[in-house]
Amino acid sequence: MRNLLAFSILFLFLPVSAPSQSAGNASAFGYANFSAQSKIETQFLAVPSARLAGEELKSLTAQPHMAATPEDHRTANYVAKRFRAAGLETEIVPYRVLLNWPKVVRVEAYDPAGHLLMTGPTREHVHGDPYQNNPHVVMPFNGSSGSGDVTAEVVYANYGRLQDFNKLADLHIDLHGKIVICRYGSNFRGVKVYLAEQRGAVGVLLYSDPRDDGYYKGDPWPLGPWRPATGVQRGSVQYLFKYPGDPETPGVASTLNLPVSNRVSPYGSQPHIISIPLSYHDAAPILEALRGPGVPQGWQGALPFRYHVGPGGVRVHLVSRQDYQRRIIWDVIGTVPGTQYPNDWVIVGNHRDAWVYGAVDPSSGTAALLEAAHGIGALLRSGWRPKRTILFCSWDAEEEGLIGSTEWVEQHAKALDHAVAYFNVDVAVSGPDFSASAVPSLKGFIRGIASSVSSPLGGTVYQQWRNSQIHRNEQKTPNIPPAGADQIRVGGLGSGSDFTPFLQHVGVPSTDIGSEGPYGVYHSVFDNFAWYTQNADPHFLYLQEMARILGLEALRMADADVLPYDYAAYAHEIGAYIEAAKSKATQAGLKSLNFAPAAAAAARMATAGEKVRDREMAASGDLVGLNQALRRTEEAFISPAGLPGRPWYRHVIYAPGEFTGYSAVDIPGVNEAIDAKNASLAAQQLDVLTQSLDRATNALDSAR
Ligand SMILES: [Zn+2]
């Protein structure tokens, strides 16, 4: 689901004290003696094949494979076959979940005299795309859209952010009974619909402005990588920030035998109103006819006319008939049992379902997953066995709302208390620029992995990552000095992919990786094998790179003597979040709030983390006890009561923002209470945070 355009990750410039590892190093954090492991890693790195990854990508993207379709089932069987060939114990795990498929989606626009201005949606087409005419391509629609038939005046709401809707309110524009048109970008599309619904709108049109991922950026497909006129971004508008997964079963797994009586109303996480995605080919006549005030500063897109806010000049008729059924989806789970700590799971995951062909999103991730499994399989044939159990997971129905991963996590919540890491990949390759997000305890770990894998551009992935980061800094933020050698910034985890249930529901330390480039065909028919080989990775070398990184994450974590978590780094980041929240509270006039206890608790945790790090570096003594204490530390961030108003989200340090959706809100209970100017709730959430930091410190202290 990952949308490149929506990333607005908070990068922190903190001194990084985690030990860094580089290729060929004799040591790695978490290992008493790395030389034997280093040989196993070298053996692994030789196996993932660019040629095979390319063949796998071609097979996976031969047909559109939306969740729950026969073509999706075929890809599940294909992945299971490859897992078994690698020697993994493999099962296909079905769930029955509520999904909508479109029966009718129609948009018509009229001028005040009743003349027709447009009808749509127009079929996605360009000159020369070899994949666009397949009858299995689903018409553009939004997952979780309501059904209905409405005719109304239109209002343009820019990106549909909270500040955009506030601006409309300042302009005294009433949205009751209106159809809101928003451009994609900046936040999660479900947030746009949520805010429109709250303000009384009866329908939402979501369109891709050429300024954001079309000709304003560069040549459109098939000349270049950007979105052509008829390209549409499908996507879910589920209210994921309430809870992800099957909308009828929050907190409960939708197994095939789950009684219907255990299901709840889906409107806890679904909109009531219609929403329909549009190309700019179809949106342009509506926007051009729209009258009312000219748009505020920053709202003008790249279509060749002056944009207006509305209402007036055009009326739109929307018809949406969605076929909601409980449908069967299929996760595929491949297991390599661990010899020493079989209950300690190292989980690698990627979703398999695509809106259409999904060459980049998610099939590049699936090809990388398969080649990582291929490499682990070669080690198994040589007699190697991991210390901890490794699970390779191919999730289904991620696009509709992280459904396959969420249901599986809900089913295995108890066992996941022992899981030591979840390594996600979704959009594995859209270009050459490596990027990673992680919990702070694993930022040093992912830097170390990147230092151990070579880049197709020469040097290590770590070096290329650093180069591209410095390059982007210089372009975007000239006042910020380039990052130092050990200061590659690793982003925080928000939402928008399958790490969400692992980290934010049950507290499994997680990472997410990708290799990025110009990518304007997200969730359209044009995200296909032809686009991929022309624009992203013609020789599949980046698929190979991502397979190596992903497999090495699993391997190094599974065999570590000591779990390579850096809790001093984690505590320092939390300390910075508390400082930032404090200045925000002061600005908001909430002067009575006392941040000192939470700040002191973060400082105590940092001290405890530094002491434990010495023991981790030594990797000697009672390792079982040390590892248990380290694992309990992340668990300390899980609050059983969950966040205020959204109990499914239980991590007190990270959650998707209610108004951003994709990007993380740090210490969300505290920050969202400050945003709402609710001082008593903020004080209560500061207590929850302080207690959780103290639990983490106690866990770390118990290891000494
Ligand atoms: Zn995806």
XYZ file of C-alpha atoms and ligand atoms in Angstrom:
705
model
C 0.000 0.000 0.000
C 2.958 2.225 0.676
C 2.649 5.589 -1.090
C 5.900 7.333 -1.813
C 4.195 10.694 -2.059
C 2.676 10.395 1.351
C 5.902 9.978 3.247
C 6.542 12.795 5.629
C 8.622 10.969 8.152
C 10.059 12.911 11.044
C 13.795 12.566 10.776
C 15.709 13.106 13.976
C 19.275 14.278 14.101
C 20.442 12.405 17.141
C 23.952 11.252 17.870
C 23.971 7.580 17.054
C 25.826 5.608 19.617
C 24.914 2.145 18.328
C 27.927 0.180 17.212
C 28.039 0.123 13.419
C 29.040 -2.923 11.452
C 30.575 -2.970 8.034
C 31.109 -5.584 5.371
C 33.716 -8.125 6.316
C 33.854 -6.927 9.916
C 34.959 -9.529 12.426
C 32.283 -8.366 14.859
C 28.583 -7.658 14.928
C 26.408 -6.356 17.741
C 24.793 -9.351 19.457
C 27.524 -11.866 18.644
C 30.279 -13.071 21.002
C 32.241 -14.389 18.060
C 31.067 -13.283 14.622
C 33.547 -15.152 12.424
C 31.529 -18.395 12.104
C 28.319 -16.436 11.459
C 30.118 -14.247 8.951
C 30.882 -17.358 6.850
C 27.209 -18.391 6.941
C 26.207 -14.882 5.863
C 28.654 -14.953 2.955
C 27.215 -18.311 1.912
C 23.685 -16.856 2.080
C 24.521 -13.666 0.156
C 25.735 -15.676 -2.852
C 22.348 -17.335 -3.421
C 19.619 -14.728 -4.187
C 19.527 -14.498 -7.958
C 18.629 -11.458 -10.063
C 17.596 -13.701 -12.958
C 15.287 -15.847 -10.803
C 13.860 -12.772 -9.075
C 12.993 -11.379 -12.508
C 11.287 -14.645 -13.489
C 9.360 -14.684 -10.217
C 8.271 -11.073 -10.719
C 7.060 -11.922 -14.227
C 5.062 -14.935 -12.974
C 3.529 -13.033 -10.067
C 2.452 -10.150 -12.334
C 1.158 -12.206 -15.264
C -2.456 -11.490 -14.221
C -4.203 -8.900 -12.039
C -4.493 -10.523 -8.577
C -6.732 -8.562 -6.268
C -7.395 -10.188 -2.879
C -9.873 -13.085 -2.829
C -9.930 -13.553 -6.626
C -9.020 -16.880 -8.303
C -5.865 -15.185 -9.666
C -4.878 -14.227 -6.092
C -5.360 -17.873 -5.052
C -3.060 -18.886 -7.920
C -0.318 -16.580 -6.600
C -0.794 -18.091 -3.102
C -0.187 -21.551 -4.568
C 2.827 -20.244 -6.492
C 4.405 -18.732 -3.370
C 3.656 -21.915 -1.364
C 5.364 -23.994 -4.058
C 8.476 -21.810 -3.933
C 8.560 -21.899 -0.118
C 8.317 -25.721 -0.185
C 11.048 -25.943 -2.819
C 13.284 -23.960 -0.428
C 12.581 -26.513 2.309
C 10.185 -24.413 4.410
C 7.303 -26.059 6.312
C 4.508 -24.325 4.422
C 0.800 -23.790 4.924
C -1.848 -21.671 3.270
C -3.945 -20.009 5.984
C -7.434 -18.826 4.956
C -9.551 -16.138 6.634
C -13.107 -15.019 5.821
C -13.249 -11.214 5.744
C -15.567 -8.451 4.571
C -14.468 -7.004 1.206
C -16.247 -4.817 -1.351
C -15.965 -5.312 -5.078
C -17.445 -2.687 -7.411
C -20.607 -3.407 -9.393
C -21.283 0.135 -10.624
C -19.045 3.197 -10.343
C -20.221 6.267 -12.288
C -19.450 9.973 -12.280
C -21.301 12.583 -14.372
C -20.819 16.345 -14.264
C -23.239 19.022 -15.530
C -22.993 22.762 -15.989
C -25.745 25.036 -14.521
C -27.702 24.790 -17.777
C -27.767 20.996 -17.454
C -25.264 20.286 -20.225
C -23.089 17.238 -19.685
C -19.430 18.168 -18.990
C -18.017 14.663 -18.499
C -18.875 11.071 -17.713
C -16.499 8.605 -16.173
C -14.504 6.839 -15.055
C -12.646 6.638 -18.371
C -10.896 3.316 -18.916
C -7.159 3.569 -18.130
C -5.251 3.587 -21.402
C -2.151 4.984 -23.093
C -0.613 4.299 -26.460
C 1.397 1.093 -26.354
C 0.975 -0.423 -22.874
C 0.925 -4.219 -23.356
C -1.051 -5.004 -20.166
C -3.921 -2.497 -20.150
C -6.567 -4.481 -22.064
C -6.835 -7.520 -19.771
C -10.545 -8.102 -18.919
C -9.598 -8.955 -15.307
C -8.460 -5.360 -14.607
C -10.878 -4.102 -11.950
C -12.593 -0.770 -12.623
C -11.201 2.060 -10.473
C -12.856 2.080 -7.035
C -12.087 2.628 -3.368
C -11.951 -0.257 -0.918
C -14.426 0.407 1.947
C -16.440 2.964 -0.074
C -20.116 3.284 0.720
C -22.869 2.608 -1.841
C -25.347 5.220 -2.981
C -26.564 7.663 -5.616
C -26.053 11.371 -4.923
C -26.152 14.607 -6.910
C -24.644 17.746 -5.419
C -22.558 20.878 -5.764
C -18.778 20.441 -5.529
C -16.103 21.911 -3.233
C -12.358 21.549 -3.832
C -10.429 20.739 -0.606
C -6.823 20.590 -1.864
C -5.139 17.527 -0.212
C -7.974 17.023 2.250
C -5.759 17.633 5.275
C -7.116 18.967 8.559
C -5.633 22.391 7.782
C -7.305 22.351 4.329
C -10.731 21.682 5.831
C -10.052 24.363 8.467
C -9.246 26.802 5.644
C -12.606 26.032 3.995
C -14.309 26.738 7.324
C -12.449 30.094 7.506
C -13.843 30.863 4.043
C -17.356 30.062 5.413
C -17.826 27.229 2.954
C -20.376 24.750 4.283
C -19.759 21.144 3.252
C -23.141 19.759 4.328
C -24.727 17.964 1.375
C -21.721 18.706 -0.874
C -19.394 16.473 -2.862
C -15.779 17.159 -1.889
C -13.040 16.763 -4.489
C -9.509 16.261 -3.103
C -6.197 15.582 -4.711
C -4.172 12.572 -3.638
C -0.981 13.104 -1.659
C 0.269 14.330 1.718
C -1.973 12.109 3.896
C -3.738 8.747 3.798
C -6.816 8.789 1.544
C -9.032 7.410 4.342
C -8.259 10.552 6.361
C -9.563 12.756 3.515
C -12.858 10.851 3.453
C -13.079 10.804 7.277
C -12.713 14.583 7.530
C -15.192 15.157 4.679
C -17.744 12.804 6.284
C -17.372 14.543 9.670
C -18.198 17.859 7.968
C -21.394 16.569 6.384
C -20.239 15.837 2.831
C -22.269 13.205 0.940
C -19.505 12.017 -1.371
C -15.797 12.357 -2.113
C -13.853 12.339 -5.377
C -10.134 11.570 -5.014
C -8.019 12.455 -8.033
C -4.328 12.400 -8.998
C -3.147 15.916 -9.856
C -0.355 16.024 -12.472
C 1.532 18.309 -10.107
C 1.956 15.496 -7.584
C 2.750 12.407 -9.662
C 2.141 13.356 -13.319
C 3.654 15.492 -16.085
C 4.715 18.277 -13.728
C 7.249 15.799 -12.267
C 8.496 14.374 -15.548
C 7.508 12.325 -18.566
C 4.391 10.211 -18.086
C 4.238 6.515 -18.901
C 5.070 5.076 -21.442
C 7.669 7.793 -22.173
C 8.734 8.003 -18.519
C 7.751 6.802 -15.027
C 5.025 9.330 -14.153
C 1.237 8.997 -14.179
C -0.495 9.428 -17.553
C -3.800 11.305 -18.008
C -6.084 8.296 -17.545
C -4.108 6.630 -14.722
C -6.148 6.174 -11.540
C -4.987 5.499 -8.005
C -7.261 2.838 -6.507
C -6.999 2.321 -2.765
C -8.698 1.688 0.523
C -10.470 4.476 2.387
C -10.932 2.343 5.502
C -10.450 4.331 8.717
C -7.187 2.494 9.471
C -6.270 4.915 12.252
C -9.272 3.488 14.209
C -8.270 -0.126 13.569
C -7.014 -2.108 10.550
C -8.002 -5.605 9.447
C -11.448 -7.069 8.822
C -13.806 -4.195 9.736
C -16.200 -6.663 11.403
C -13.662 -8.284 13.777
C -11.408 -5.777 15.606
C -9.098 -7.707 17.959
C -10.442 -11.090 16.804
C -9.167 -13.350 13.996
C -11.657 -13.936 11.138
C -11.032 -17.679 10.970
C -13.362 -19.741 8.783
C -15.196 -21.110 11.845
C -15.707 -17.730 13.577
C -19.474 -17.449 14.168
C -21.258 -14.550 12.491
C -22.540 -13.560 15.953
C -18.942 -12.650 16.895
C -18.820 -10.001 14.192
C -19.582 -6.330 14.821
C -20.844 -3.480 12.639
C -18.158 -2.572 10.091
C -18.732 1.162 10.626
C -16.172 1.247 13.433
C -13.572 1.510 10.672
C -15.571 2.258 7.509
C -17.045 5.411 5.999
C -20.789 5.717 5.421
C -20.375 7.935 2.360
C -19.365 7.232 -1.248
C -15.861 7.819 -2.437
C -14.597 7.363 -6.004
C -11.049 7.717 -7.374
C -10.493 9.643 -10.626
C -7.766 10.307 -13.161
C -6.962 13.925 -13.937
C -8.405 13.276 -17.397
C -11.791 12.894 -15.678
C -11.263 15.413 -12.865
C -10.143 18.267 -15.132
C -13.599 19.155 -16.612
C -15.077 19.311 -13.092
C -12.264 21.470 -11.691
C -12.231 23.737 -14.748
C -15.961 24.425 -14.481
C -15.870 24.988 -10.711
C -16.531 28.601 -9.582
C -16.592 30.380 -6.227
C -13.471 31.966 -4.742
C -10.067 31.405 -6.336
C -7.995 28.844 -4.439
C -5.805 29.849 -1.468
C -2.026 29.927 -1.742
C -0.588 26.450 -2.346
C -3.818 24.846 -3.559
C -3.255 25.346 -7.308
C -2.382 22.096 -9.068
C -0.736 21.685 -12.493
C -3.825 21.552 -14.719
C -3.781 24.431 -17.243
C -6.418 26.734 -15.723
C -7.053 28.676 -12.515
C -8.523 26.442 -9.777
C -11.547 27.612 -7.748
C -12.833 26.375 -4.406
C -16.537 26.233 -5.337
C -19.341 25.668 -4.856
C -20.918 26.687 -8.155
C -20.412 26.192 -11.871
C -20.850 22.439 -11.801
C -23.054 19.736 -10.284
C -21.882 16.152 -10.017
C -23.877 12.916 -9.984
C -22.149 9.940 -8.301
C -23.315 6.339 -8.372
C -21.529 3.684 -6.370
C -22.870 0.126 -6.040
C -20.465 -1.914 -3.937
C -20.874 -5.663 -3.545
C -19.931 -6.335 0.095
C -19.387 -10.035 0.837
C -17.436 -12.057 3.354
C -14.769 -13.490 1.059
C -11.932 -15.932 1.612
C -8.336 -14.670 1.523
C -5.112 -16.671 1.800
C -1.944 -15.933 3.777
C 1.010 -18.226 3.045
C 3.305 -19.049 5.994
C 6.657 -20.847 5.541
C 8.519 -21.908 8.690
C 12.115 -22.860 9.495
C 12.081 -24.221 13.078
C 14.737 -22.885 15.431
C 16.943 -25.296 17.358
C 17.776 -23.303 20.482
C 14.862 -20.896 20.968
C 12.018 -22.423 18.881
C 9.378 -20.141 20.458
C 11.300 -16.988 19.588
C 10.004 -16.055 16.167
C 11.822 -13.942 13.579
C 9.145 -12.947 11.066
C 9.686 -11.695 7.529
C 6.602 -10.458 5.707
C 5.304 -8.914 2.508
C 1.812 -8.672 1.041
C 0.971 -10.476 -2.165
C -2.385 -9.047 -3.258
C -2.365 -6.147 -5.723
C -5.033 -3.728 -6.954
C -4.112 -4.724 -10.496
C -0.783 -6.283 -11.551
C 1.204 -4.602 -8.777
C 4.684 -5.035 -10.266
C 6.188 -2.562 -7.796
C 3.457 -2.712 -5.133
C 3.798 -5.426 -3.852
C 5.211 -8.006 -6.277
C 8.755 -6.582 -6.186
C 8.555 -7.305 -2.447
C 7.251 -10.822 -3.077
C 10.079 -11.586 -5.525
C 12.589 -10.329 -2.924
C 10.880 -12.461 -0.251
C 11.068 -15.550 -2.476
C 14.771 -15.037 -3.214
C 15.483 -14.465 0.496
C 13.730 -17.792 1.191
C 15.756 -19.343 -1.639
C 18.968 -18.236 0.112
C 17.831 -19.573 3.502
C 16.864 -22.835 1.737
C 20.406 -23.233 0.399
C 21.760 -22.900 3.954
C 19.281 -25.544 5.138
C 20.517 -27.974 2.482
C 24.074 -27.438 3.724
C 22.980 -28.567 7.205
C 22.644 -25.151 8.893
C 19.720 -24.634 11.292
C 18.734 -21.284 12.870
C 18.772 -20.798 16.641
C 15.391 -19.040 16.499
C 12.409 -19.954 14.336
C 12.160 -17.999 11.062
C 8.753 -17.416 9.459
C 8.319 -16.200 5.882
C 4.859 -14.676 5.459
C 2.971 -13.708 2.303
C 0.005 -11.608 3.419
C -3.275 -11.225 1.545
C -5.733 -8.285 1.398
C -3.199 -5.733 2.609
C -4.551 -3.255 0.074
C -8.049 -3.348 1.568
C -6.740 -2.547 5.073
C -3.756 -4.687 6.225
C -6.271 -7.514 6.579
C -4.259 -10.737 6.131
C -1.489 -9.655 8.505
C -3.878 -8.197 11.086
C -6.051 -11.335 11.265
C -2.934 -13.523 11.602
C -1.500 -11.299 14.368
C -4.843 -11.329 16.199
C -4.914 -15.127 15.951
C -1.350 -15.510 17.279
C -1.237 -12.594 19.727
C -0.205 -14.810 22.656
C 2.648 -16.554 20.809
C 3.828 -13.198 19.458
C 4.854 -12.215 22.996
C 7.976 -14.216 22.118
C 8.477 -12.855 18.597
C 11.788 -11.013 18.498
C 11.402 -9.075 15.235
C 9.102 -8.367 12.305
C 10.880 -7.388 9.080
C 8.506 -5.901 6.505
C 8.910 -5.195 2.830
C 6.075 -3.873 0.661
C 7.120 -1.648 -2.246
C 10.565 -3.290 -2.442
C 11.831 -1.660 -5.624
C 10.710 1.414 -7.549
C 14.268 2.701 -8.119
C 17.847 2.736 -6.769
C 17.570 4.727 -3.486
C 17.595 2.527 -0.392
C 15.465 3.647 2.544
C 14.507 2.108 5.868
C 12.261 2.788 8.823
C 12.542 1.054 12.173
C 11.874 1.231 15.872
C 14.838 3.068 17.444
C 16.140 -0.158 19.067
C 16.705 -1.610 15.569
C 18.070 1.445 13.743
C 21.673 0.412 14.439
C 20.797 -3.133 13.365
C 19.447 -2.043 9.956
C 22.481 0.212 9.412
C 24.681 -2.817 10.116
C 22.759 -4.984 7.653
C 23.047 -2.297 4.952
C 26.814 -2.203 5.570
C 27.051 -5.930 4.852
C 25.379 -5.961 1.429
C 26.920 -4.648 -1.774
C 25.073 -2.120 -3.947
C 24.640 -2.467 -7.730
C 26.059 1.087 -7.862
C 29.320 -0.014 -6.209
C 30.329 -0.007 -2.540
C 27.851 -1.088 0.098
C 24.147 -0.335 0.332
C 25.026 1.694 3.429
C 27.402 3.949 1.431
C 24.860 4.479 -1.359
C 22.133 5.130 1.192
C 24.312 7.777 2.806
C 25.167 9.373 -0.549
C 21.540 9.614 -1.635
C 20.525 10.989 1.760
C 23.172 13.697 1.644
C 22.151 14.499 -1.937
C 18.500 14.868 -0.943
C 19.354 16.959 2.119
C 21.281 19.384 -0.011
C 18.363 19.698 -2.392
C 15.637 20.069 0.188
C 17.131 21.497 3.368
C 20.300 23.465 2.558
C 20.618 24.703 6.154
C 20.979 21.263 7.673
C 24.535 19.936 7.663
C 25.037 16.621 5.878
C 24.709 13.567 8.087
C 27.964 12.215 9.459
C 29.295 8.752 8.699
C 27.282 7.133 11.480
C 24.265 9.375 11.222
C 22.220 7.960 8.418
C 18.718 8.779 9.388
C 16.322 5.877 9.709
C 12.666 6.928 9.658
C 9.972 6.095 12.199
C 7.204 3.574 11.502
C 3.746 5.086 10.930
C 1.220 2.933 9.120
C 0.304 1.968 5.577
C 1.815 -1.496 5.593
C 1.822 -4.814 7.441
C 4.201 -3.867 10.281
C 1.281 -1.999 11.894
C -0.366 -4.974 13.675
C 3.013 -6.390 14.756
C 4.387 -3.194 16.274
C 1.328 -1.199 17.233
C -1.008 -3.961 18.430
C 1.343 -6.507 20.052
C 4.715 -4.711 20.367
C 7.030 -6.728 18.119
C 10.132 -4.636 17.208
C 9.855 -3.937 13.471
C 11.628 -2.578 10.416
C 10.439 -1.664 6.913
C 12.719 -1.357 3.880
C 12.502 -0.264 0.248
C 14.512 0.927 -2.724
C 12.894 3.999 -4.217
C 12.770 6.042 -7.399
C 10.309 8.106 -9.484
C 7.056 6.107 -9.322
C 3.894 7.711 -10.722
C 1.809 4.626 -11.509
C 0.984 3.597 -7.928
C -2.237 1.504 -7.735
C -2.983 1.882 -11.460
C -3.076 -0.652 -14.308
C 0.288 0.752 -15.399
C 2.172 -0.634 -12.365
C 3.045 -3.672 -14.475
C 6.048 -5.698 -15.640
C 6.627 -3.447 -18.678
C 6.747 -0.312 -16.507
C 9.042 -2.062 -14.012
C 11.635 -3.203 -16.525
C 11.663 0.147 -18.336
C 11.812 2.410 -15.269
C 12.738 0.723 -12.012
C 15.157 -2.140 -12.413
C 15.766 -3.556 -15.921
C 18.220 -6.233 -14.757
C 16.507 -7.040 -11.419
C 19.680 -6.129 -9.530
C 17.707 -4.193 -6.933
C 15.399 -7.172 -6.381
C 18.552 -9.145 -5.632
C 19.788 -6.409 -3.290
C 16.486 -6.348 -1.400
C 16.407 -10.159 -1.151
C 19.878 -10.067 0.379
C 18.974 -7.333 2.878
C 15.729 -9.018 3.906
C 17.282 -12.469 4.251
C 20.270 -11.101 6.136
C 17.981 -9.322 8.604
C 16.330 -12.675 9.373
C 19.589 -14.609 9.499
C 21.472 -12.215 11.765
C 18.524 -11.845 14.137
C 17.747 -15.582 14.229
C 21.302 -16.629 15.134
C 22.304 -13.765 17.460
C 23.693 -14.726 20.866
C 22.101 -11.582 22.268
C 19.114 -9.804 20.718
C 20.745 -6.774 19.057
C 18.390 -4.121 20.432
C 19.749 -0.713 21.407
C 17.515 0.608 24.192
C 19.748 3.535 25.040
C 19.100 4.886 21.526
C 15.370 4.199 21.980
C 15.278 6.103 25.292
C 17.151 9.080 23.800
C 14.577 9.330 20.990
C 11.698 9.144 23.458
C 13.387 11.899 25.464
C 13.406 14.055 22.317
C 9.689 13.311 21.694
C 8.883 14.414 25.252
C 10.845 17.668 24.771
C 8.999 18.355 21.501
C 5.610 17.662 23.102
C 6.496 20.015 25.945
C 7.209 22.947 23.643
C 4.036 22.194 21.699
C 2.012 22.200 24.935
C 3.549 25.535 25.922
C 2.640 27.010 22.533
C -0.884 25.618 22.895
C -1.211 27.375 26.262
C -1.348 24.126 28.302
C 1.116 25.480 30.847
C -0.018 23.373 33.820
C 1.228 20.106 32.315
C 4.225 18.604 34.108
C 6.600 16.838 31.728
C 9.362 16.372 34.332
C 8.365 12.873 35.549
C 8.201 11.478 31.991
C 11.500 13.154 31.047
C 13.139 11.747 34.181
C 11.768 8.279 33.394
C 13.221 8.491 29.863
C 16.589 9.527 31.316
C 16.511 6.574 33.755
C 15.729 4.241 30.867
C 18.654 5.665 28.873
C 21.022 4.970 31.766
C 19.679 1.427 32.171
C 19.941 0.911 28.396
C 23.569 2.032 28.351
C 24.480 -0.374 31.162
C 22.738 -3.273 29.436
C 24.475 -2.411 26.174
C 27.817 -3.213 27.781
C 26.462 -6.666 28.638
C 25.071 -7.055 25.122
C 28.455 -6.186 23.627
C 30.187 -8.758 25.830
C 27.558 -11.391 24.926
C 28.551 -13.591 27.828
C 26.991 -14.857 31.083
C 23.261 -15.695 31.436
C 22.196 -15.056 27.838
C 18.743 -16.610 28.231
C 17.901 -14.192 31.039
C 19.421 -11.272 29.174
C 17.418 -12.019 26.031
C 14.177 -12.370 27.991
C 14.799 -9.013 29.667
C 15.545 -7.357 26.323
C 12.354 -8.710 24.786
C 10.273 -7.589 27.799
C 11.551 -4.052 27.285
C 9.670 -3.492 24.017
C 6.614 -5.177 25.537
C 6.683 -2.475 28.227
C 5.497 0.002 25.574
C 2.232 -1.886 25.137
C -0.566 -0.368 27.199
C -3.376 -2.913 27.769
C -5.994 -0.137 27.699
C -4.820 1.121 24.304
C -4.883 4.710 23.101
C -7.780 7.011 24.047
C -10.695 6.367 21.699
C -8.881 3.641 19.742
C -8.114 0.680 22.014
C -6.819 -1.540 19.170
C -3.705 0.688 19.004
C -1.763 -0.180 22.152
C 1.785 1.090 21.581
C 2.404 4.198 23.687
C 5.340 5.434 21.560
C 4.028 5.025 17.973
C 0.677 5.077 16.204
C -0.550 6.290 12.828
C -1.830 9.842 13.199
C -5.590 10.316 13.221
C -5.106 13.168 10.729
C -2.070 11.865 8.809
C -2.758 8.132 8.583
C 0.560 7.115 7.041
C 3.137 8.925 9.120
C 3.803 8.164 12.764
C 2.661 10.282 15.652
C 5.229 9.935 18.441
C 3.911 9.384 21.982
C 0.429 9.572 20.401
C -1.631 9.576 23.597
C 0.163 12.687 24.837
C 0.472 14.518 21.522
C -3.109 13.983 20.378
C -4.435 15.174 23.748
C -2.304 18.331 23.378
C -3.607 18.828 19.820
C -7.149 18.555 21.196
C -6.172 21.047 23.974
C -7.364 18.498 26.532
C -5.057 19.114 29.511
C -6.510 16.457 31.825
C -6.245 13.739 29.164
C -2.698 14.860 28.335
C -1.764 14.635 32.033
C -3.278 11.146 32.285
C -1.439 10.036 29.108
C 1.840 11.450 30.498
C 1.281 9.131 33.497
C 0.714 6.166 31.187
C 3.933 7.033 29.357
C 5.926 7.439 32.576
C 4.701 4.086 33.903
C 5.556 2.380 30.654
C 9.074 3.885 30.643
C 9.514 2.676 34.229
C 8.416 -0.839 33.207
C 11.042 -0.720 30.440
C 13.720 0.432 32.894
C 12.784 -2.363 35.318
C 13.029 -4.921 32.520
C 16.487 -3.624 31.563
C 17.603 -3.523 35.211
C 16.528 -7.147 35.692
C 19.148 -8.125 33.097
C 22.086 -6.756 35.066
Zn 1.676 -2.448 -0.927
